[in-house]
PDB file of C-alpha atoms in Angstrom:
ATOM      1  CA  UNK H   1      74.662  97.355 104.824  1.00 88.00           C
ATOM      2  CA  UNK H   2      78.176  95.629 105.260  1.00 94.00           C
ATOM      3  CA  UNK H   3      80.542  95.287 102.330  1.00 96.00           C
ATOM      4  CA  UNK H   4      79.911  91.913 101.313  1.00 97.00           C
ATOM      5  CA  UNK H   5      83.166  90.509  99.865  1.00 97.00           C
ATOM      6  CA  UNK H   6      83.799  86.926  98.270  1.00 97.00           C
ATOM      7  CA  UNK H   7      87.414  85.700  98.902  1.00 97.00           C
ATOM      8  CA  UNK H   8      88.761  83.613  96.223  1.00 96.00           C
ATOM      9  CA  UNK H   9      92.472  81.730  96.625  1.00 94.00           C
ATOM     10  CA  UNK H  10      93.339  78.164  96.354  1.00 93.00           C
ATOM     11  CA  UNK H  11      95.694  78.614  99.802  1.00 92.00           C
ATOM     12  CA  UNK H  12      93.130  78.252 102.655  1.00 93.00           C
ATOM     13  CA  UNK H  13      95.926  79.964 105.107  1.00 92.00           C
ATOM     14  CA  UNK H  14      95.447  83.202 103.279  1.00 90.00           C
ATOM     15  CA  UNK H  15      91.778  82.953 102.864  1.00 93.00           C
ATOM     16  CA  UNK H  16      91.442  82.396 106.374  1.00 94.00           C
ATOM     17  CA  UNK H  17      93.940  85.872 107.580  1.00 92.00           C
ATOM     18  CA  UNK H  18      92.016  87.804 104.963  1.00 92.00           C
ATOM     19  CA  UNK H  19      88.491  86.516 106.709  1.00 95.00           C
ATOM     20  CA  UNK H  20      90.510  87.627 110.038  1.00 94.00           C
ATOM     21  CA  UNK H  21      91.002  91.089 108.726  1.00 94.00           C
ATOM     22  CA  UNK H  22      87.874  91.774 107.426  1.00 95.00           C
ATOM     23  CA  UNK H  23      85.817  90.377 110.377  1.00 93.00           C
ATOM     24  CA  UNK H  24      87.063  92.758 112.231  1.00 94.00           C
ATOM     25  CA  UNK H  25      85.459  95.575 110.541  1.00 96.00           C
ATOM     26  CA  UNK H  26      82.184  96.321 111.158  1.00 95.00           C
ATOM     27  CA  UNK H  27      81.025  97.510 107.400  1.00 96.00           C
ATOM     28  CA  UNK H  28      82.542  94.653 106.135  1.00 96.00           C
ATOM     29  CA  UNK H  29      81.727  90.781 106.009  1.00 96.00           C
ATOM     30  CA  UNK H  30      82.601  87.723 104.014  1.00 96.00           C
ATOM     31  CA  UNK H  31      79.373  86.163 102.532  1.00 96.00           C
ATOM     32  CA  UNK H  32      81.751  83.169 100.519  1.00 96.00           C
ATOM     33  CA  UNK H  33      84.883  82.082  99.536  1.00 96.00           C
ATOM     34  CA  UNK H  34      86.341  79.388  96.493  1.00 96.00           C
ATOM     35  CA  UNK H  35      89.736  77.753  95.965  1.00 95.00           C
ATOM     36  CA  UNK H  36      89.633  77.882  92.167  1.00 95.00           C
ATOM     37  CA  UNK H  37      87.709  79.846  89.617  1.00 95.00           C
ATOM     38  CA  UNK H  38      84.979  77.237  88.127  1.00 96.00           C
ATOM     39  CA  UNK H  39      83.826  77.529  92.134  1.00 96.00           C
ATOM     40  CA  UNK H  40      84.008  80.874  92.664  1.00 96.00           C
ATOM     41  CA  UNK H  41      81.674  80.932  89.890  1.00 96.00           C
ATOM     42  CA  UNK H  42      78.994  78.832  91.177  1.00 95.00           C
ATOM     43  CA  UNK H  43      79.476  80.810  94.578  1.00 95.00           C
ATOM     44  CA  UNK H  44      78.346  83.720  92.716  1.00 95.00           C
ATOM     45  CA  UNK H  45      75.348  82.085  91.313  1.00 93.00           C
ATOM     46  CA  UNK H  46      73.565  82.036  94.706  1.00 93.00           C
ATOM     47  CA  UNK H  47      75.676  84.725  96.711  1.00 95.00           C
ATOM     48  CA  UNK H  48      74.844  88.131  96.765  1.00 95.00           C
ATOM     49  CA  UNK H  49      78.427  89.954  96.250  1.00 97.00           C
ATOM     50  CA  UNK H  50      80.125  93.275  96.424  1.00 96.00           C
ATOM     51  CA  UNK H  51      83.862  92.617  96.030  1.00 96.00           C
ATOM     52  CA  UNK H  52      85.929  90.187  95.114  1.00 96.00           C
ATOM     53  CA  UNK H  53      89.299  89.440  96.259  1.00 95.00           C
ATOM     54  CA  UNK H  54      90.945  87.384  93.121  1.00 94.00           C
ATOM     55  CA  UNK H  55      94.062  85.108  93.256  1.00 91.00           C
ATOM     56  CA  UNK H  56      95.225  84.816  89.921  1.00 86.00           C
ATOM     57  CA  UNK H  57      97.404  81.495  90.202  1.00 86.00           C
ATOM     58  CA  UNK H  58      94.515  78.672  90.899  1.00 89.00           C
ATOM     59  CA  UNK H  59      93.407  75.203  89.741  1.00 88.00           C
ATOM     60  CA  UNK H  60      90.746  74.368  87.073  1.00 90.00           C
ATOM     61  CA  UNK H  61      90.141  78.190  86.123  1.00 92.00           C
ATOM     62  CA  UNK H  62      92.283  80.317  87.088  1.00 90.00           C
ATOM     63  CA  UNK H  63      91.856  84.460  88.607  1.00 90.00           C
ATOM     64  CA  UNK H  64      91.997  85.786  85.022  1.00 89.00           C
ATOM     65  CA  UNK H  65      89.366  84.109  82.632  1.00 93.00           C
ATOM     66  CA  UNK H  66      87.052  83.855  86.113  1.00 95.00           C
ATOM     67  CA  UNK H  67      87.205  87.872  86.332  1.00 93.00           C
ATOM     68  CA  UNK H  68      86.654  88.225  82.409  1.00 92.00           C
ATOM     69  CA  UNK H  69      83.408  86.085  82.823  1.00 95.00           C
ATOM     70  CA  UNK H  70      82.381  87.598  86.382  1.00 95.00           C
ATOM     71  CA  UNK H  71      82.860  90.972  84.599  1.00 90.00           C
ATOM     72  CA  UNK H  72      80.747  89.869  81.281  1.00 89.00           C
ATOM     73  CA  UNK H  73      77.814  89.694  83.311  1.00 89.00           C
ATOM     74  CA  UNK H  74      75.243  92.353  84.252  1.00 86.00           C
ATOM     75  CA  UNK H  75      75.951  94.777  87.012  1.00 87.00           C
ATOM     76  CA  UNK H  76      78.961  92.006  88.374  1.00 92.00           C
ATOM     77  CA  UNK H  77      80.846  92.363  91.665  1.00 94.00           C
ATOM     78  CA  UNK H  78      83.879  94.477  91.592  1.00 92.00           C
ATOM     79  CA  UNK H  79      86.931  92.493  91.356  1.00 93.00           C
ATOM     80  CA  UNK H  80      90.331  92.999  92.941  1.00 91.00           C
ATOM     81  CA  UNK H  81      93.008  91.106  92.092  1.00 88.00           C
ATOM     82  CA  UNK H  82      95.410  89.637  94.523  1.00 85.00           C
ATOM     83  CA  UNK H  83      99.056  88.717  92.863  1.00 79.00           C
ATOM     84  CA  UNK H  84     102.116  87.689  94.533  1.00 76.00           C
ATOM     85  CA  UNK H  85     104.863  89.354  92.189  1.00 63.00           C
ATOM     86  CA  UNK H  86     104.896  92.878  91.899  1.00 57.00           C
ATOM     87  CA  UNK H  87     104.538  93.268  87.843  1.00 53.00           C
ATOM     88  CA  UNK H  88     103.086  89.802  87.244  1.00 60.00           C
ATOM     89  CA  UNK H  89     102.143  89.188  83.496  1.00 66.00           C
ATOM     90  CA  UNK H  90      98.263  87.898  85.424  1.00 69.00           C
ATOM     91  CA  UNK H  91      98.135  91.420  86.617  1.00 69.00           C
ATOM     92  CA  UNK H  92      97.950  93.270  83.591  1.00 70.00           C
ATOM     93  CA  UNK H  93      95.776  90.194  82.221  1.00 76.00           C
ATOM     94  CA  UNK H  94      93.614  90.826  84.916  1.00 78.00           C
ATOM     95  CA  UNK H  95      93.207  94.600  84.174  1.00 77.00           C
ATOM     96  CA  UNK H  96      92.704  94.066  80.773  1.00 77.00           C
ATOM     97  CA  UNK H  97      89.701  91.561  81.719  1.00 82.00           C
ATOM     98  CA  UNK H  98      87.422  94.041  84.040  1.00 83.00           C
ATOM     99  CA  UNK H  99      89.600  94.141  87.386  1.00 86.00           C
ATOM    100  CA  UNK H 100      89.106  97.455  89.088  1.00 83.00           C
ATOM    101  CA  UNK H 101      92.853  96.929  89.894  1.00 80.00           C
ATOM    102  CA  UNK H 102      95.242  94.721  91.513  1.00 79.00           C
ATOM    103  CA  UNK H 103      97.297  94.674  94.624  1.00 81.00           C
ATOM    104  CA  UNK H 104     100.027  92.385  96.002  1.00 80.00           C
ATOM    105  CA  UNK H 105      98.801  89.673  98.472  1.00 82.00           C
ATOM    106  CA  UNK H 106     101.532  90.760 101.330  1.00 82.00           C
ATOM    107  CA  UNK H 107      99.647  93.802 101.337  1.00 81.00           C
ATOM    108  CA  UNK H 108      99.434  95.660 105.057  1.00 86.00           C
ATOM    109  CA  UNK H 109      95.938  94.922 106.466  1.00 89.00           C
ATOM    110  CA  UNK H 110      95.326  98.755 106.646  1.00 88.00           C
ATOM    111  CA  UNK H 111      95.739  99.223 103.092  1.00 84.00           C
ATOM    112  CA  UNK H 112      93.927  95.815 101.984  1.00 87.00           C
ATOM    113  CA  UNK H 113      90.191  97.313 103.738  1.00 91.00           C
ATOM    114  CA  UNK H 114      91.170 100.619 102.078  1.00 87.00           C
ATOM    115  CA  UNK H 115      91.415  98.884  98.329  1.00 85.00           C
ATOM    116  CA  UNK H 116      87.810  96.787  99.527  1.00 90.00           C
ATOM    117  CA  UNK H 117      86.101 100.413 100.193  1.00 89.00           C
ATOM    118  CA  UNK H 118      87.611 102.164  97.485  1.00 81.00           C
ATOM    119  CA  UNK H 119      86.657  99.381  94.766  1.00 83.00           C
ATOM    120  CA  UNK H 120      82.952  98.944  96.804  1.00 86.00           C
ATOM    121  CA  UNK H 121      82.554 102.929  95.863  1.00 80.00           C
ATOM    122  CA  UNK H 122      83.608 102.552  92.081  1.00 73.00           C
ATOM    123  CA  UNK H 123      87.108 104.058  92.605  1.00 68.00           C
ATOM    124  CA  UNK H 124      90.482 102.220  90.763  1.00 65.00           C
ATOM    125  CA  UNK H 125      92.715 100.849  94.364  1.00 63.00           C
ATOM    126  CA  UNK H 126      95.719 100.773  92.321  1.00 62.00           C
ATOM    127  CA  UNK H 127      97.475 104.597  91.455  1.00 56.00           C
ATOM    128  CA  UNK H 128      97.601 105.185  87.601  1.00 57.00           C
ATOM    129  CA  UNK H 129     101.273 105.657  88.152  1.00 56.00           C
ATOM    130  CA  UNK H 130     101.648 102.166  89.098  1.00 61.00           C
ATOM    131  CA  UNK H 131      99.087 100.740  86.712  1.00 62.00           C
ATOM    132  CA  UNK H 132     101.312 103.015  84.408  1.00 62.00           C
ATOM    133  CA  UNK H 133     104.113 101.280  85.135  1.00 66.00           C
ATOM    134  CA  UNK H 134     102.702  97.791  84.886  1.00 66.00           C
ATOM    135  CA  UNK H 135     102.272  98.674  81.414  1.00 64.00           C
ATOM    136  CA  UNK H 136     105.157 100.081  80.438  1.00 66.00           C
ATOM    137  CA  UNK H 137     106.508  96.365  81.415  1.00 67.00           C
ATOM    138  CA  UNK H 138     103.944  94.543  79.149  1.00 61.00           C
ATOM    139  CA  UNK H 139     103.964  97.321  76.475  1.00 59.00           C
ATOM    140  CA  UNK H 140     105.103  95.437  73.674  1.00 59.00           C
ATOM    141  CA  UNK H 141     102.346  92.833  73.807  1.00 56.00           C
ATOM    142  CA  UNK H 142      99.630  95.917  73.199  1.00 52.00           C
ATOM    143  CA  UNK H 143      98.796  97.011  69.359  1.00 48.00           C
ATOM    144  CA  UNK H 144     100.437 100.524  70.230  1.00 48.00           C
ATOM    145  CA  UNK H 145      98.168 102.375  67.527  1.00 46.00           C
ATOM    146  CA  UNK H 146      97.029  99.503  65.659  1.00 48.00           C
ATOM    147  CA  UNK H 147      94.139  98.927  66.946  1.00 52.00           C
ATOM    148  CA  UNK H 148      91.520 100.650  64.690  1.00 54.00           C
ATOM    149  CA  UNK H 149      88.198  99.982  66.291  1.00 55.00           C
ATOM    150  CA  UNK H 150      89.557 101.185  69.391  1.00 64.00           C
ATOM    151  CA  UNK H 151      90.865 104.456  68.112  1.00 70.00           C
ATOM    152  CA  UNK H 152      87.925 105.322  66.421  1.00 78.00           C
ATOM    153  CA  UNK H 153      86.207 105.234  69.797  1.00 79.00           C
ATOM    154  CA  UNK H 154      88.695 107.981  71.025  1.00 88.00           C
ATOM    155  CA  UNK H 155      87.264 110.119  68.389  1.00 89.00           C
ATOM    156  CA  UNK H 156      84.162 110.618  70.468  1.00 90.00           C
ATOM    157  CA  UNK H 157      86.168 112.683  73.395  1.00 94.00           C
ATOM    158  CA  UNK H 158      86.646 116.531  72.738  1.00 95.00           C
ATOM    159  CA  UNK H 159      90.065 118.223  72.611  1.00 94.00           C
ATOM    160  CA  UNK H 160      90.278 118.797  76.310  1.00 96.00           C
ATOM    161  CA  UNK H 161      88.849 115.099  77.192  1.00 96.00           C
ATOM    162  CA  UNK H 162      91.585 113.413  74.981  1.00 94.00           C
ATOM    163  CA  UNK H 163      93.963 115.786  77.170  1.00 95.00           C
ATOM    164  CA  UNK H 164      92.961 114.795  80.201  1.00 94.00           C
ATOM    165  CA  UNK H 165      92.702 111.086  79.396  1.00 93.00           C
ATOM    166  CA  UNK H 166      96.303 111.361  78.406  1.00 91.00           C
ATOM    167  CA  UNK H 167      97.414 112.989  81.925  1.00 90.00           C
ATOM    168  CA  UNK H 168      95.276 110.274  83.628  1.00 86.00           C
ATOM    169  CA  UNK H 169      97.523 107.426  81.766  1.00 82.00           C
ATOM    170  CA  UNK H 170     100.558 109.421  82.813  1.00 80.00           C
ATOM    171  CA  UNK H 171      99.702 108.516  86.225  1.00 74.00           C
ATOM    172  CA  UNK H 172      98.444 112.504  87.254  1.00 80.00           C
ATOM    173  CA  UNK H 173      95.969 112.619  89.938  1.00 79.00           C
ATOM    174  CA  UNK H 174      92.937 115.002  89.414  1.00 84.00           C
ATOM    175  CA  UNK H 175      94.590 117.431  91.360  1.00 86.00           C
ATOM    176  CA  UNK H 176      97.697 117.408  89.361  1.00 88.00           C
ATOM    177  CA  UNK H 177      95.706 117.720  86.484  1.00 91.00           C
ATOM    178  CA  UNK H 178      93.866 120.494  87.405  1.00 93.00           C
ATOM    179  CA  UNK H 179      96.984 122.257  88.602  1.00 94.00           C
ATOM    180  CA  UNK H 180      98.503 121.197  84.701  1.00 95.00           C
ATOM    181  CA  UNK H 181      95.621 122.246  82.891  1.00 95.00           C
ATOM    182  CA  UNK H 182      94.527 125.615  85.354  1.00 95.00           C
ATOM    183  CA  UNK H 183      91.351 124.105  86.178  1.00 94.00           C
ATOM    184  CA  UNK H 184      89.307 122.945  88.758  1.00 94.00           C
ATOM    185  CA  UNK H 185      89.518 119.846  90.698  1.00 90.00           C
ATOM    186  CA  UNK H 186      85.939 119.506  90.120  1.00 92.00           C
ATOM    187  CA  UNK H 187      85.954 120.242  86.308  1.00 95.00           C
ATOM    188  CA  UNK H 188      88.768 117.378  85.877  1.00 93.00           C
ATOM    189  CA  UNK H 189      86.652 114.858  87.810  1.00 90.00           C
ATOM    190  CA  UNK H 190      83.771 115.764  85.489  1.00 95.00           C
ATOM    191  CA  UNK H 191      85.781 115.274  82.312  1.00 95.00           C
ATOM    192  CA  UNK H 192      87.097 111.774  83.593  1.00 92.00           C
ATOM    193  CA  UNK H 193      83.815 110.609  84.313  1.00 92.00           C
ATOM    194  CA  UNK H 194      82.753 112.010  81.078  1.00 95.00           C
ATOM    195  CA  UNK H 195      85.354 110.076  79.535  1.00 95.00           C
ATOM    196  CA  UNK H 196      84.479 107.126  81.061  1.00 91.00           C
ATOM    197  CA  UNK H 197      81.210 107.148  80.037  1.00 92.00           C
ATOM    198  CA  UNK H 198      82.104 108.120  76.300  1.00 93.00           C
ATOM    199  CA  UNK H 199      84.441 105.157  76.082  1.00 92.00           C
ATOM    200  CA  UNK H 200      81.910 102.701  78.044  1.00 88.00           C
ATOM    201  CA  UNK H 201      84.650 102.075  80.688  1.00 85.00           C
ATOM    202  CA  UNK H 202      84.558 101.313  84.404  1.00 77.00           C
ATOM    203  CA  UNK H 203      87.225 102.859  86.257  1.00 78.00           C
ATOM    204  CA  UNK H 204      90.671 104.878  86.091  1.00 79.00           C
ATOM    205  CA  UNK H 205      92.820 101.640  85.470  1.00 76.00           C
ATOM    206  CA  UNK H 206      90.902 100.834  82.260  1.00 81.00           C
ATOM    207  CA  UNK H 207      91.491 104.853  80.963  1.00 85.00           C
ATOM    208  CA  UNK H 208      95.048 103.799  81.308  1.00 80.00           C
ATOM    209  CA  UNK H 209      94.931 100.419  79.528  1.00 79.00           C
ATOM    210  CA  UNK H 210      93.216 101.861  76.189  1.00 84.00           C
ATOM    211  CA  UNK H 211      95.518 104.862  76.143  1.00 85.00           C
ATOM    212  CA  UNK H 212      98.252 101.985  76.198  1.00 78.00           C
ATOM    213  CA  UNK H 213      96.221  99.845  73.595  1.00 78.00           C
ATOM    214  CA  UNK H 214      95.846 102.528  71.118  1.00 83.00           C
ATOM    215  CA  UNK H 215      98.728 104.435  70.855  1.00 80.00           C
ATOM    216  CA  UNK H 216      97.488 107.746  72.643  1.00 83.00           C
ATOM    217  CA  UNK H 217     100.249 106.913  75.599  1.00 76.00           C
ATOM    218  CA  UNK H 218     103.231 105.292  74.341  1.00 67.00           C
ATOM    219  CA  UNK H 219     105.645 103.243  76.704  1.00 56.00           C
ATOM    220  CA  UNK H 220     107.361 105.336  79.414  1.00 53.00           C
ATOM    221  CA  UNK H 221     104.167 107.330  79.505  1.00 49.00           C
ATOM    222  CA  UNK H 222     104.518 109.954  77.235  1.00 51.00           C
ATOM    223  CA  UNK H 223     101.450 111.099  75.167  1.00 53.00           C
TER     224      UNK H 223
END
């Protein structure tokens, strides 16, 4: 079955390359599209979606609060969103409300159907050492440490899991890990999924964010 992405932008030019792009590809096909958030919504209602391609900057509702309440829901569509600075402040609000990550809306086509199939499969599309970085910007708006609820949830990882969550927020791969920590590739991938689960999160990017949030990775990425 075909990807089935939504596309979601209040410029009808760019909805209409992005359609372009991904009609092209045969496991991909756009099933709706919206120009604000309140009818992306609705959309959703009666459309079966995979993906979501999320403009930030919109009319009525805009990318952020629509992802938060997309993501609020049971088993939602993933949700990439589109921004058109590098480092936008919507970016990191968009992270921080269930986006699997973001990526910038001049994006080469190649690496756009590449995000759409890595976000279909569950992955982050944006490297931790970017998302890293993102956060290092916006640092001083997080509690750094003060957020108590959230810290107590870190104390349900082992030694080695609070490790490798702190390599992940560094921006590591799982093969730099492995090479850091002398293990497998395999055994680091099951520890980040195990953290994930632990910590109820979805993906790579949020690791990152709650490392940020409570103090475990400071700004400039040190642990």
């Amino acid at each position: 079955m075909p990807i089935r992405v939504m596309l979601v932008d209040d410029q009808v030019l760019l909805r209409t390359g992005f359609r372009m792009v991904l009609a092209a590809q045969p496991d991909m096909e756009v099933v709706a599209e919206a120009g604000d958030g309140v009818e992306a919504l609705q959309e959703l209602r009666s459309t079966e979606v995979d993906v979501v391609l999320m403009d930030v900057r919109m009319p009525k509702l805009d990318g952020v609060e629509t992802t938060r309440r997309i993501c609020s829901e049971p088993d939602p569509p993933k949700v990439l969103i589109l921004t058109t600075f590098d480092l936008d402040e919507y970016a990191f609000s968009g992270l921080k409300a269930g986006a699997s990550g973001f990526m910038l809306k001049d994006v080469p086509p190649g690496e756009l159907l590449t995000a759409i199939r890595a976000v279909h499969s569950g992955d982050a599309v944006v490297a931790p050492s970017t998302t890293r970085r993102l956060l290092d910007r916006f640092a001083p708006m997080l509690p750094g440490g003060g957020n108590q609820p959230r810290n107590k949830e870190l104390e349900r990882l082992t030694d080695r899991e609070r490790e490798v969550m702190i390599l992940v927020a560094q921006g590591l791969s799982n093969g730099e890990i492995a090479a850091r920590l002398v293990l497998s590739e395999a055994t680091v991938k099951t520890h980040v999924g195990r953290i994930l689960t632990k910590l109820g999160l979805r993906d790579r990017v949020q690791v990152v964010v709650l490392a940020y949030e409570t103090g475990l990775v400071r700004a400039g990425g040190q642990g």
